[in-house]
């Protein structure tokens, strides 16, 4: 079952912040975050593992609430280059399968 | 250069004509996977492989076959393609047999149209 992402789409002005949420009905081992630009392959952002710490680099960070099986991706002071579709991927505990959500389309405008 | 390659990149075929999409990685990765991407549905996993001769079904395996005879290659086979298999296909690889703990490296994609 695919994880549920919200919102489906968001438009930001440069410099604004955004949060993208990912929720699963299963107990999770890990959550992956990827960004895909139009016509390109998905590009890895970060992985959060069960029992691990919040990850982040530069202005993009993420958290993983193991009790609620939820993850959030935080984008601060957005740049034009942040535009794209963001996907979360979830791996249930006890499984080697990775299931992606339907994506969140982020548009950053000047 | 470390990469995942797919061939062909674009393919138009007719219903029922068997085809194979190749995937190869040069990073000695254990885990490989195939996804299809359709508008509004995100990435859906078709099959994955944790190592040579070890494969398992993903969320949408119907109509597809895979094999993993060599570590670097993971071809996707459509024995009798149908129009509902028209999609954008991505191959990915990951360093660990778990796949779930490490970054997935995606290939450039194969756009398949079945008429």
mmCIF file with all atom_site columns, C-alpha atoms in Angstrom:
data_model
loop_
_atom_site.group_PDB
_atom_site.id
_atom_site.type_symbol
_atom_site.label_atom_id
_atom_site.label_alt_id
_atom_site.label_comp_id
_atom_site.label_asym_id
_atom_site.label_entity_id
_atom_site.label_seq_id
_atom_site.pdbx_PDB_ins_code
_atom_site.Cartn_x
_atom_site.Cartn_y
_atom_site.Cartn_z
_atom_site.occupancy
_atom_site.B_iso_or_equiv
_atom_site.pdbx_formal_charge
_atom_site.auth_seq_id
_atom_site.auth_comp_id
_atom_site.auth_asym_id
_atom_site.auth_atom_id
_atom_site.pdbx_PDB_model_num
ATOM 1   C CA . UNK A 1 1   ? 0.000  0.000   0.000   1.00 0.00 ? 1   UNK A CA 1
ATOM 2   C CA . UNK A 1 2   ? 1.415  3.359   -1.032  1.00 0.00 ? 2   UNK A CA 1
ATOM 3   C CA . UNK A 1 3   ? 2.250  5.901   1.675   1.00 0.00 ? 3   UNK A CA 1
ATOM 4   C CA . UNK A 1 4   ? 0.091  9.013   1.609   1.00 0.00 ? 4   UNK A CA 1
ATOM 5   C CA . UNK A 1 5   ? 1.780  12.309  0.838   1.00 0.00 ? 5   UNK A CA 1
ATOM 6   C CA . UNK A 1 6   ? 0.413  15.755  1.540   1.00 0.00 ? 6   UNK A CA 1
ATOM 7   C CA . UNK A 1 7   ? -0.033 18.253  0.126   1.00 0.00 ? 7   UNK A CA 1
ATOM 8   C CA . UNK A 1 8   ? -0.348 17.061  -3.466  1.00 0.00 ? 8   UNK A CA 1
ATOM 9   C CA . UNK A 1 9   ? 0.984  20.361  -4.742  1.00 0.00 ? 9   UNK A CA 1
ATOM 10  C CA . UNK A 1 10  ? 2.324  23.592  -3.330  1.00 0.00 ? 10  UNK A CA 1
ATOM 11  C CA . UNK A 1 11  ? 3.460  26.893  -4.801  1.00 0.00 ? 11  UNK A CA 1
ATOM 12  C CA . UNK A 1 12  ? 6.034  28.967  -2.971  1.00 0.00 ? 12  UNK A CA 1
ATOM 13  C CA . UNK A 1 13  ? 7.779  32.245  -3.530  1.00 0.00 ? 13  UNK A CA 1
ATOM 14  C CA . UNK A 1 14  ? 11.544 32.247  -3.249  1.00 0.00 ? 14  UNK A CA 1
ATOM 15  C CA . UNK A 1 15  ? 12.611 32.372  0.372   1.00 0.00 ? 15  UNK A CA 1
ATOM 16  C CA . UNK A 1 16  ? 9.460  30.789  1.784   1.00 0.00 ? 16  UNK A CA 1
ATOM 17  C CA . UNK A 1 17  ? 9.403  27.540  3.748   1.00 0.00 ? 17  UNK A CA 1
ATOM 18  C CA . UNK A 1 18  ? 7.507  24.334  3.028   1.00 0.00 ? 18  UNK A CA 1
ATOM 19  C CA . UNK A 1 19  ? 6.709  21.068  4.756   1.00 0.00 ? 19  UNK A CA 1
ATOM 20  C CA . UNK A 1 20  ? 5.822  17.864  2.941   1.00 0.00 ? 20  UNK A CA 1
ATOM 21  C CA . UNK A 1 21  ? 4.306  15.012  4.905   1.00 0.00 ? 21  UNK A CA 1
ATOM 22  C CA . UNK A 1 22  ? 4.392  11.273  4.363   1.00 0.00 ? 22  UNK A CA 1
ATOM 23  C CA . UNK A 1 23  ? 2.244  8.821   6.268   1.00 0.00 ? 23  UNK A CA 1
ATOM 24  C CA . UNK A 1 24  ? 2.113  5.024   6.251   1.00 0.00 ? 24  UNK A CA 1
ATOM 25  C CA . UNK A 1 25  ? -0.309 2.515   7.713   1.00 0.00 ? 25  UNK A CA 1
ATOM 26  C CA . UNK A 1 26  ? 2.508  0.026   8.322   1.00 0.00 ? 26  UNK A CA 1
ATOM 27  C CA . UNK A 1 27  ? 5.272  -0.141  10.893  1.00 0.00 ? 27  UNK A CA 1
ATOM 28  C CA . UNK A 1 28  ? 8.287  1.234   9.077   1.00 0.00 ? 28  UNK A CA 1
ATOM 29  C CA . UNK A 1 29  ? 11.970 0.411   8.989   1.00 0.00 ? 29  UNK A CA 1
ATOM 30  C CA . UNK A 1 30  ? 12.992 3.382   6.874   1.00 0.00 ? 30  UNK A CA 1
ATOM 31  C CA . UNK A 1 31  ? 11.734 6.381   4.966   1.00 0.00 ? 31  UNK A CA 1
ATOM 32  C CA . UNK A 1 32  ? 13.429 7.690   1.815   1.00 0.00 ? 32  UNK A CA 1
ATOM 33  C CA . UNK A 1 33  ? 13.036 11.107  0.206   1.00 0.00 ? 33  UNK A CA 1
ATOM 34  C CA . UNK A 1 34  ? 13.715 11.835  -3.477  1.00 0.00 ? 34  UNK A CA 1
ATOM 35  C CA . UNK A 1 35  ? 13.246 14.812  -5.777  1.00 0.00 ? 35  UNK A CA 1
ATOM 36  C CA . UNK A 1 36  ? 12.454 14.483  -9.459  1.00 0.00 ? 36  UNK A CA 1
ATOM 37  C CA . UNK A 1 37  ? 12.630 17.248  -12.007 1.00 0.00 ? 37  UNK A CA 1
ATOM 38  C CA . UNK A 1 38  ? 10.555 17.053  -15.145 1.00 0.00 ? 38  UNK A CA 1
ATOM 39  C CA . UNK A 1 39  ? 11.944 14.550  -17.625 1.00 0.00 ? 39  UNK A CA 1
ATOM 40  C CA . UNK A 1 40  ? 14.658 13.327  -15.280 1.00 0.00 ? 40  UNK A CA 1
ATOM 41  C CA . UNK A 1 41  ? 15.238 10.422  -12.931 1.00 0.00 ? 41  UNK A CA 1
ATOM 42  C CA . UNK A 1 42  ? 14.539 10.768  -9.200  1.00 0.00 ? 42  UNK A CA 1
ATOM 43  C CA . UNK A 1 43  ? 17.475 12.020  -7.166  1.00 0.00 ? 43  UNK A CA 1
ATOM 44  C CA . UNK A 1 44  ? 18.171 10.925  -3.617  1.00 0.00 ? 44  UNK A CA 1
ATOM 45  C CA . UNK A 1 45  ? 17.796 13.465  -0.806  1.00 0.00 ? 45  UNK A CA 1
ATOM 46  C CA . UNK A 1 46  ? 17.989 11.468  2.402   1.00 0.00 ? 46  UNK A CA 1
ATOM 47  C CA . UNK A 1 47  ? 17.070 8.327   4.327   1.00 0.00 ? 47  UNK A CA 1
ATOM 48  C CA . UNK A 1 48  ? 15.695 8.118   7.839   1.00 0.00 ? 48  UNK A CA 1
ATOM 49  C CA . UNK A 1 49  ? 16.087 4.819   9.630   1.00 0.00 ? 49  UNK A CA 1
ATOM 50  C CA . UNK A 1 50  ? 14.114 3.500   12.552  1.00 0.00 ? 50  UNK A CA 1
ATOM 51  C CA . UNK A 1 51  ? 15.909 4.558   15.694  1.00 0.00 ? 51  UNK A CA 1
ATOM 52  C CA . UNK A 1 52  ? 18.028 7.035   13.759  1.00 0.00 ? 52  UNK A CA 1
ATOM 53  C CA . UNK A 1 53  ? 18.395 10.761  14.109  1.00 0.00 ? 53  UNK A CA 1
ATOM 54  C CA . UNK A 1 54  ? 16.783 13.541  12.167  1.00 0.00 ? 54  UNK A CA 1
ATOM 55  C CA . UNK A 1 55  ? 18.680 14.106  8.945   1.00 0.00 ? 55  UNK A CA 1
ATOM 56  C CA . UNK A 1 56  ? 19.458 17.246  7.100   1.00 0.00 ? 56  UNK A CA 1
ATOM 57  C CA . UNK A 1 57  ? 21.835 19.099  4.916   1.00 0.00 ? 57  UNK A CA 1
ATOM 58  C CA . UNK A 1 58  ? 21.857 22.786  4.121   1.00 0.00 ? 58  UNK A CA 1
ATOM 59  C CA . UNK A 1 59  ? 18.280 23.958  4.004   1.00 0.00 ? 59  UNK A CA 1
ATOM 60  C CA . UNK A 1 60  ? 16.545 20.607  3.577   1.00 0.00 ? 60  UNK A CA 1
ATOM 61  C CA . UNK A 1 61  ? 15.901 18.374  6.557   1.00 0.00 ? 61  UNK A CA 1
ATOM 62  C CA . UNK A 1 62  ? 13.534 15.607  7.560   1.00 0.00 ? 62  UNK A CA 1
ATOM 63  C CA . UNK A 1 63  ? 12.122 13.887  10.591  1.00 0.00 ? 63  UNK A CA 1
ATOM 64  C CA . UNK A 1 64  ? 10.688 10.439  11.254  1.00 0.00 ? 64  UNK A CA 1
ATOM 65  C CA . UNK A 1 65  ? 8.057  9.797   13.902  1.00 0.00 ? 65  UNK A CA 1
ATOM 66  C CA . UNK A 1 66  ? 8.264  6.032   14.439  1.00 0.00 ? 66  UNK A CA 1
ATOM 67  C CA . UNK A 1 67  ? 5.225  5.862   16.667  1.00 0.00 ? 67  UNK A CA 1
ATOM 68  C CA . UNK A 1 68  ? 2.975  7.515   14.115  1.00 0.00 ? 68  UNK A CA 1
ATOM 69  C CA . UNK A 1 69  ? 4.745  6.053   11.038  1.00 0.00 ? 69  UNK A CA 1
ATOM 70  C CA . UNK A 1 70  ? 5.033  9.550   9.666   1.00 0.00 ? 70  UNK A CA 1
ATOM 71  C CA . UNK A 1 71  ? 7.846  11.537  8.121   1.00 0.00 ? 71  UNK A CA 1
ATOM 72  C CA . UNK A 1 72  ? 8.107  15.176  7.206   1.00 0.00 ? 72  UNK A CA 1
ATOM 73  C CA . UNK A 1 73  ? 10.452 16.927  4.785   1.00 0.00 ? 73  UNK A CA 1
ATOM 74  C CA . UNK A 1 74  ? 11.311 20.530  5.642   1.00 0.00 ? 74  UNK A CA 1
ATOM 75  C CA . UNK A 1 75  ? 12.507 22.965  3.001   1.00 0.00 ? 75  UNK A CA 1
ATOM 76  C CA . UNK A 1 76  ? 13.584 26.327  4.337   1.00 0.00 ? 76  UNK A CA 1
ATOM 77  C CA . UNK A 1 77  ? 14.284 29.527  2.449   1.00 0.00 ? 77  UNK A CA 1
ATOM 78  C CA . UNK A 1 78  ? 13.283 27.856  -0.804  1.00 0.00 ? 78  UNK A CA 1
ATOM 79  C CA . UNK A 1 79  ? 15.214 28.453  -3.996  1.00 0.00 ? 79  UNK A CA 1
ATOM 80  C CA . UNK A 1 80  ? 14.100 28.166  -7.613  1.00 0.00 ? 80  UNK A CA 1
ATOM 81  C CA . UNK A 1 81  ? 16.158 24.988  -7.856  1.00 0.00 ? 81  UNK A CA 1
ATOM 82  C CA . UNK A 1 82  ? 13.911 23.303  -5.292  1.00 0.00 ? 82  UNK A CA 1
ATOM 83  C CA . UNK A 1 83  ? 11.113 23.041  -7.831  1.00 0.00 ? 83  UNK A CA 1
ATOM 84  C CA . UNK A 1 84  ? 10.170 19.499  -8.730  1.00 0.00 ? 84  UNK A CA 1
ATOM 85  C CA . UNK A 1 85  ? 8.163  16.556  -7.500  1.00 0.00 ? 85  UNK A CA 1
ATOM 86  C CA . UNK A 1 86  ? 9.092  15.114  -4.129  1.00 0.00 ? 86  UNK A CA 1
ATOM 87  C CA . UNK A 1 87  ? 8.529  11.463  -3.372  1.00 0.00 ? 87  UNK A CA 1
ATOM 88  C CA . UNK A 1 88  ? 8.711  9.628   -0.110  1.00 0.00 ? 88  UNK A CA 1
ATOM 89  C CA . UNK A 1 89  ? 9.478  5.923   -0.165  1.00 0.00 ? 89  UNK A CA 1
ATOM 90  C CA . UNK A 1 90  ? 8.739  3.634   2.742   1.00 0.00 ? 90  UNK A CA 1
ATOM 91  C CA . UNK A 1 91  ? 10.165 0.249   3.648   1.00 0.00 ? 91  UNK A CA 1
ATOM 92  C CA . UNK A 1 92  ? 8.075  -1.706  6.147   1.00 0.00 ? 92  UNK A CA 1
ATOM 93  C CA . UNK A 1 93  ? 9.714  -3.505  9.012   1.00 0.00 ? 93  UNK A CA 1
ATOM 94  C CA . UNK A 1 94  ? 10.497 -7.053  7.931   1.00 0.00 ? 94  UNK A CA 1
ATOM 95  C CA . UNK A 1 95  ? 10.314 -6.315  4.208   1.00 0.00 ? 95  UNK A CA 1
ATOM 96  C CA . UNK A 1 96  ? 12.856 -5.419  1.537   1.00 0.00 ? 96  UNK A CA 1
ATOM 97  C CA . UNK A 1 97  ? 10.252 -3.764  -0.623  1.00 0.00 ? 97  UNK A CA 1
ATOM 98  C CA . UNK A 1 98  ? 10.311 -0.011  -1.124  1.00 0.00 ? 98  UNK A CA 1
ATOM 99  C CA . UNK A 1 99  ? 6.982  1.674   -1.843  1.00 0.00 ? 99  UNK A CA 1
ATOM 100 C CA . UNK A 1 100 ? 6.735  5.269   -3.025  1.00 0.00 ? 100 UNK A CA 1
ATOM 101 C CA . UNK A 1 101 ? 3.965  7.778   -2.518  1.00 0.00 ? 101 UNK A CA 1
ATOM 102 C CA . UNK A 1 102 ? 2.238  9.585   -5.374  1.00 0.00 ? 102 UNK A CA 1
ATOM 103 C CA . UNK A 1 103 ? 4.427  12.637  -4.979  1.00 0.00 ? 103 UNK A CA 1
ATOM 104 C CA . UNK A 1 104 ? 4.144  16.302  -4.048  1.00 0.00 ? 104 UNK A CA 1
ATOM 105 C CA . UNK A 1 105 ? 4.680  18.837  -6.797  1.00 0.00 ? 105 UNK A CA 1
ATOM 106 C CA . UNK A 1 106 ? 6.574  21.841  -5.500  1.00 0.00 ? 106 UNK A CA 1
ATOM 107 C CA . UNK A 1 107 ? 6.803  25.010  -7.588  1.00 0.00 ? 107 UNK A CA 1
ATOM 108 C CA . UNK A 1 108 ? 9.025  27.878  -6.483  1.00 0.00 ? 108 UNK A CA 1
ATOM 109 C CA . UNK A 1 109 ? 8.382  31.178  -8.230  1.00 0.00 ? 109 UNK A CA 1
ATOM 110 C CA . UNK A 1 110 ? 10.420 34.395  -8.149  1.00 0.00 ? 110 UNK A CA 1
ATOM 111 C CA . UNK B 2 1   ? 31.650 6.975   -13.877 1.00 0.00 ? 1   UNK B CA 1
ATOM 112 C CA . UNK B 2 2   ? 29.284 5.201   -11.496 1.00 0.00 ? 2   UNK B CA 1
ATOM 113 C CA . UNK B 2 3   ? 25.955 4.802   -13.210 1.00 0.00 ? 3   UNK B CA 1
ATOM 114 C CA . UNK B 2 4   ? 22.869 2.783   -14.003 1.00 0.00 ? 4   UNK B CA 1
ATOM 115 C CA . UNK B 2 5   ? 22.158 2.426   -17.703 1.00 0.00 ? 5   UNK B CA 1
ATOM 116 C CA . UNK B 2 6   ? 18.955 1.407   -19.426 1.00 0.00 ? 6   UNK B CA 1
ATOM 117 C CA . UNK B 2 7   ? 18.284 0.456   -23.015 1.00 0.00 ? 7   UNK B CA 1
ATOM 118 C CA . UNK B 2 8   ? 16.428 1.411   -25.009 1.00 0.00 ? 8   UNK B CA 1
ATOM 119 C CA . UNK B 2 9   ? 15.546 4.884   -23.771 1.00 0.00 ? 9   UNK B CA 1
ATOM 120 C CA . UNK B 2 10  ? 12.471 5.062   -25.992 1.00 0.00 ? 10  UNK B CA 1
ATOM 121 C CA . UNK B 2 11  ? 10.447 2.238   -27.467 1.00 0.00 ? 11  UNK B CA 1
ATOM 122 C CA . UNK B 2 12  ? 7.219  2.063   -29.423 1.00 0.00 ? 12  UNK B CA 1
ATOM 123 C CA . UNK B 2 13  ? 5.881  -1.417  -29.979 1.00 0.00 ? 13  UNK B CA 1
ATOM 124 C CA . UNK B 2 14  ? 2.697  -3.285  -30.755 1.00 0.00 ? 14  UNK B CA 1
ATOM 125 C CA . UNK B 2 15  ? 0.492  -5.396  -28.524 1.00 0.00 ? 15  UNK B CA 1
ATOM 126 C CA . UNK B 2 16  ? 1.787  -8.907  -28.003 1.00 0.00 ? 16  UNK B CA 1
ATOM 127 C CA . UNK B 2 17  ? 5.313  -8.443  -29.310 1.00 0.00 ? 17  UNK B CA 1
ATOM 128 C CA . UNK B 2 18  ? 7.769  -9.622  -26.679 1.00 0.00 ? 18  UNK B CA 1
ATOM 129 C CA . UNK B 2 19  ? 10.338 -7.113  -25.566 1.00 0.00 ? 19  UNK B CA 1
ATOM 130 C CA . UNK B 2 20  ? 13.194 -6.747  -23.098 1.00 0.00 ? 20  UNK B CA 1
ATOM 131 C CA . UNK B 2 21  ? 14.419 -3.595  -21.417 1.00 0.00 ? 21  UNK B CA 1
ATOM 132 C CA . UNK B 2 22  ? 17.964 -3.956  -20.185 1.00 0.00 ? 22  UNK B CA 1
ATOM 133 C CA . UNK B 2 23  ? 19.405 -2.486  -17.006 1.00 0.00 ? 23  UNK B CA 1
ATOM 134 C CA . UNK B 2 24  ? 23.045 -2.530  -16.019 1.00 0.00 ? 24  UNK B CA 1
ATOM 135 C CA . UNK B 2 25  ? 24.986 -0.997  -13.129 1.00 0.00 ? 25  UNK B CA 1
ATOM 136 C CA . UNK B 2 26  ? 28.741 -0.671  -12.689 1.00 0.00 ? 26  UNK B CA 1
ATOM 137 C CA . UNK B 2 27  ? 28.821 -0.119  -8.927  1.00 0.00 ? 27  UNK B CA 1
ATOM 138 C CA . UNK B 2 28  ? 28.784 -3.761  -7.792  1.00 0.00 ? 28  UNK B CA 1
ATOM 139 C CA . UNK B 2 29  ? 25.444 -3.174  -6.097  1.00 0.00 ? 29  UNK B CA 1
ATOM 140 C CA . UNK B 2 30  ? 23.548 -6.111  -4.671  1.00 0.00 ? 30  UNK B CA 1
ATOM 141 C CA . UNK B 2 31  ? 20.029 -4.668  -4.769  1.00 0.00 ? 31  UNK B CA 1
ATOM 142 C CA . UNK B 2 32  ? 18.306 -3.824  -8.047  1.00 0.00 ? 32  UNK B CA 1
ATOM 143 C CA . UNK B 2 33  ? 14.744 -2.863  -8.753  1.00 0.00 ? 33  UNK B CA 1
ATOM 144 C CA . UNK B 2 34  ? 12.297 -1.897  -11.488 1.00 0.00 ? 34  UNK B CA 1
ATOM 145 C CA . UNK B 2 35  ? 9.648  0.817   -11.161 1.00 0.00 ? 35  UNK B CA 1
ATOM 146 C CA . UNK B 2 36  ? 7.007  2.169   -13.450 1.00 0.00 ? 36  UNK B CA 1
ATOM 147 C CA . UNK B 2 37  ? 5.849  5.756   -13.289 1.00 0.00 ? 37  UNK B CA 1
ATOM 148 C CA . UNK B 2 38  ? 2.426  6.882   -14.438 1.00 0.00 ? 38  UNK B CA 1
ATOM 149 C CA . UNK B 2 39  ? 0.891  10.357  -14.084 1.00 0.00 ? 39  UNK B CA 1
ATOM 150 C CA . UNK B 2 40  ? -0.733 10.794  -10.705 1.00 0.00 ? 40  UNK B CA 1
ATOM 151 C CA . UNK B 2 41  ? 0.352  7.377   -9.445  1.00 0.00 ? 41  UNK B CA 1
ATOM 152 C CA . UNK B 2 42  ? 3.955  8.029   -8.500  1.00 0.00 ? 42  UNK B CA 1
ATOM 153 C CA . UNK B 2 43  ? 6.604  5.315   -8.689  1.00 0.00 ? 43  UNK B CA 1
ATOM 154 C CA . UNK B 2 44  ? 5.362  1.767   -8.308  1.00 0.00 ? 44  UNK B CA 1
ATOM 155 C CA . UNK B 2 45  ? 7.737  -1.105  -7.781  1.00 0.00 ? 45  UNK B CA 1
ATOM 156 C CA . UNK B 2 46  ? 7.430  -3.980  -10.244 1.00 0.00 ? 46  UNK B CA 1
ATOM 157 C CA . UNK B 2 47  ? 10.129 -6.407  -9.102  1.00 0.00 ? 47  UNK B CA 1
ATOM 158 C CA . UNK B 2 48  ? 13.242 -6.242  -7.001  1.00 0.00 ? 48  UNK B CA 1
ATOM 159 C CA . UNK B 2 49  ? 16.303 -8.409  -6.556  1.00 0.00 ? 49  UNK B CA 1
ATOM 160 C CA . UNK B 2 50  ? 18.426 -8.692  -3.455  1.00 0.00 ? 50  UNK B CA 1
ATOM 161 C CA . UNK B 2 51  ? 21.242 -10.543 -5.209  1.00 0.00 ? 51  UNK B CA 1
ATOM 162 C CA . UNK B 2 52  ? 22.019 -12.923 -8.062  1.00 0.00 ? 52  UNK B CA 1
ATOM 163 C CA . UNK B 2 53  ? 19.196 -15.441 -8.535  1.00 0.00 ? 53  UNK B CA 1
ATOM 164 C CA . UNK B 2 54  ? 17.120 -13.786 -5.772  1.00 0.00 ? 54  UNK B CA 1
ATOM 165 C CA . UNK B 2 55  ? 14.091 -11.842 -6.975  1.00 0.00 ? 55  UNK B CA 1
ATOM 166 C CA . UNK B 2 56  ? 10.713 -10.928 -5.516  1.00 0.00 ? 56  UNK B CA 1
ATOM 167 C CA . UNK B 2 57  ? 7.506  -9.243  -6.573  1.00 0.00 ? 57  UNK B CA 1
ATOM 168 C CA . UNK B 2 58  ? 6.816  -5.616  -5.921  1.00 0.00 ? 58  UNK B CA 1
ATOM 169 C CA . UNK B 2 59  ? 3.434  -3.940  -5.976  1.00 0.00 ? 59  UNK B CA 1
ATOM 170 C CA . UNK B 2 60  ? 2.606  -4.345  -9.680  1.00 0.00 ? 60  UNK B CA 1
ATOM 171 C CA . UNK B 2 61  ? 4.331  -7.485  -11.051 1.00 0.00 ? 61  UNK B CA 1
ATOM 172 C CA . UNK B 2 62  ? 1.533  -8.709  -13.345 1.00 0.00 ? 62  UNK B CA 1
ATOM 173 C CA . UNK B 2 63  ? 2.605  -8.910  -16.979 1.00 0.00 ? 63  UNK B CA 1
ATOM 174 C CA . UNK B 2 64  ? 6.325  -8.631  -16.237 1.00 0.00 ? 64  UNK B CA 1
ATOM 175 C CA . UNK B 2 65  ? 9.215  -11.020 -15.742 1.00 0.00 ? 65  UNK B CA 1
ATOM 176 C CA . UNK B 2 66  ? 12.746 -10.455 -14.501 1.00 0.00 ? 66  UNK B CA 1
ATOM 177 C CA . UNK B 2 67  ? 15.920 -12.430 -14.123 1.00 0.00 ? 67  UNK B CA 1
ATOM 178 C CA . UNK B 2 68  ? 19.165 -11.820 -12.272 1.00 0.00 ? 68  UNK B CA 1
ATOM 179 C CA . UNK B 2 69  ? 21.837 -14.083 -13.647 1.00 0.00 ? 69  UNK B CA 1
ATOM 180 C CA . UNK B 2 70  ? 24.662 -11.607 -13.181 1.00 0.00 ? 70  UNK B CA 1
ATOM 181 C CA . UNK B 2 71  ? 25.137 -9.073  -10.438 1.00 0.00 ? 71  UNK B CA 1
ATOM 182 C CA . UNK B 2 72  ? 25.362 -6.110  -12.792 1.00 0.00 ? 72  UNK B CA 1
ATOM 183 C CA . UNK B 2 73  ? 22.344 -6.862  -15.004 1.00 0.00 ? 73  UNK B CA 1
ATOM 184 C CA . UNK B 2 74  ? 18.635 -6.935  -14.256 1.00 0.00 ? 74  UNK B CA 1
ATOM 185 C CA . UNK B 2 75  ? 16.529 -7.095  -17.437 1.00 0.00 ? 75  UNK B CA 1
ATOM 186 C CA . UNK B 2 76  ? 12.792 -6.483  -17.477 1.00 0.00 ? 76  UNK B CA 1
ATOM 187 C CA . UNK B 2 77  ? 10.834 -8.738  -19.823 1.00 0.00 ? 77  UNK B CA 1
ATOM 188 C CA . UNK B 2 78  ? 7.365  -8.124  -21.184 1.00 0.00 ? 78  UNK B CA 1
ATOM 189 C CA . UNK B 2 79  ? 6.258  -11.399 -22.723 1.00 0.00 ? 79  UNK B CA 1
ATOM 190 C CA . UNK B 2 80  ? 3.067  -10.039 -24.287 1.00 0.00 ? 80  UNK B CA 1
ATOM 191 C CA . UNK B 2 81  ? 2.892  -6.259  -23.869 1.00 0.00 ? 81  UNK B CA 1
ATOM 192 C CA . UNK B 2 82  ? -0.495 -4.572  -23.660 1.00 0.00 ? 82  UNK B CA 1
ATOM 193 C CA . UNK B 2 83  ? -1.457 -0.886  -23.947 1.00 0.00 ? 83  UNK B CA 1
ATOM 194 C CA . UNK B 2 84  ? -1.862 -0.604  -20.158 1.00 0.00 ? 84  UNK B CA 1
ATOM 195 C CA . UNK B 2 85  ? 1.879  -1.198  -19.868 1.00 0.00 ? 85  UNK B CA 1
ATOM 196 C CA . UNK B 2 86  ? 2.562  2.067   -21.635 1.00 0.00 ? 86  UNK B CA 1
ATOM 197 C CA . UNK B 2 87  ? 4.597  3.902   -19.040 1.00 0.00 ? 87  UNK B CA 1
ATOM 198 C CA . UNK B 2 88  ? 7.922  5.378   -18.004 1.00 0.00 ? 88  UNK B CA 1
ATOM 199 C CA . UNK B 2 89  ? 10.151 2.692   -16.514 1.00 0.00 ? 89  UNK B CA 1
ATOM 200 C CA . UNK B 2 90  ? 13.053 3.213   -14.130 1.00 0.00 ? 90  UNK B CA 1
ATOM 201 C CA . UNK B 2 91  ? 15.678 0.765   -13.015 1.00 0.00 ? 91  UNK B CA 1
ATOM 202 C CA . UNK B 2 92  ? 17.486 1.432   -9.729  1.00 0.00 ? 92  UNK B CA 1
ATOM 203 C CA . UNK B 2 93  ? 20.283 -0.125  -7.736  1.00 0.00 ? 93  UNK B CA 1
ATOM 204 C CA . UNK B 2 94  ? 21.447 0.091   -4.140  1.00 0.00 ? 94  UNK B CA 1
ATOM 205 C CA . UNK B 2 95  ? 24.605 -1.028  -2.361  1.00 0.00 ? 95  UNK B CA 1
ATOM 206 C CA . UNK B 2 96  ? 22.954 -3.301  0.164   1.00 0.00 ? 96  UNK B CA 1
ATOM 207 C CA . UNK B 2 97  ? 20.992 -6.479  -0.270  1.00 0.00 ? 97  UNK B CA 1
ATOM 208 C CA . UNK B 2 98  ? 18.443 -4.797  1.925   1.00 0.00 ? 98  UNK B CA 1
ATOM 209 C CA . UNK B 2 99  ? 17.849 -1.906  -0.450  1.00 0.00 ? 99  UNK B CA 1
ATOM 210 C CA . UNK B 2 100 ? 15.792 -0.234  2.195   1.00 0.00 ? 100 UNK B CA 1
ATOM 211 C CA . UNK B 2 101 ? 18.743 1.176   4.144   1.00 0.00 ? 101 UNK B CA 1
ATOM 212 C CA . UNK B 2 102 ? 20.679 2.850   1.376   1.00 0.00 ? 102 UNK B CA 1
ATOM 213 C CA . UNK B 2 103 ? 20.254 5.304   -1.422  1.00 0.00 ? 103 UNK B CA 1
ATOM 214 C CA . UNK B 2 104 ? 18.675 4.069   -4.634  1.00 0.00 ? 104 UNK B CA 1
ATOM 215 C CA . UNK B 2 105 ? 20.570 5.080   -7.765  1.00 0.00 ? 105 UNK B CA 1
ATOM 216 C CA . UNK B 2 106 ? 18.149 5.490   -10.642 1.00 0.00 ? 106 UNK B CA 1
ATOM 217 C CA . UNK B 2 107 ? 18.759 4.939   -14.322 1.00 0.00 ? 107 UNK B CA 1
ATOM 218 C CA . UNK B 2 108 ? 17.676 7.555   -16.876 1.00 0.00 ? 108 UNK B CA 1
ATOM 219 C CA . UNK B 2 109 ? 14.359 5.860   -17.642 1.00 0.00 ? 109 UNK B CA 1
ATOM 220 C CA . UNK B 2 110 ? 12.772 4.055   -20.582 1.00 0.00 ? 110 UNK B CA 1
ATOM 221 C CA . UNK B 2 111 ? 9.650  5.461   -22.126 1.00 0.00 ? 111 UNK B CA 1
ATOM 222 C CA . UNK B 2 112 ? 7.557  2.600   -23.509 1.00 0.00 ? 112 UNK B CA 1
ATOM 223 C CA . UNK B 2 113 ? 4.502  2.976   -25.706 1.00 0.00 ? 113 UNK B CA 1
ATOM 224 C CA . UNK B 2 114 ? 2.419  -0.072  -26.580 1.00 0.00 ? 114 UNK B CA 1
ATOM 225 C CA . UNK B 2 115 ? -0.110 0.430   -29.377 1.00 0.00 ? 115 UNK B CA 1
#
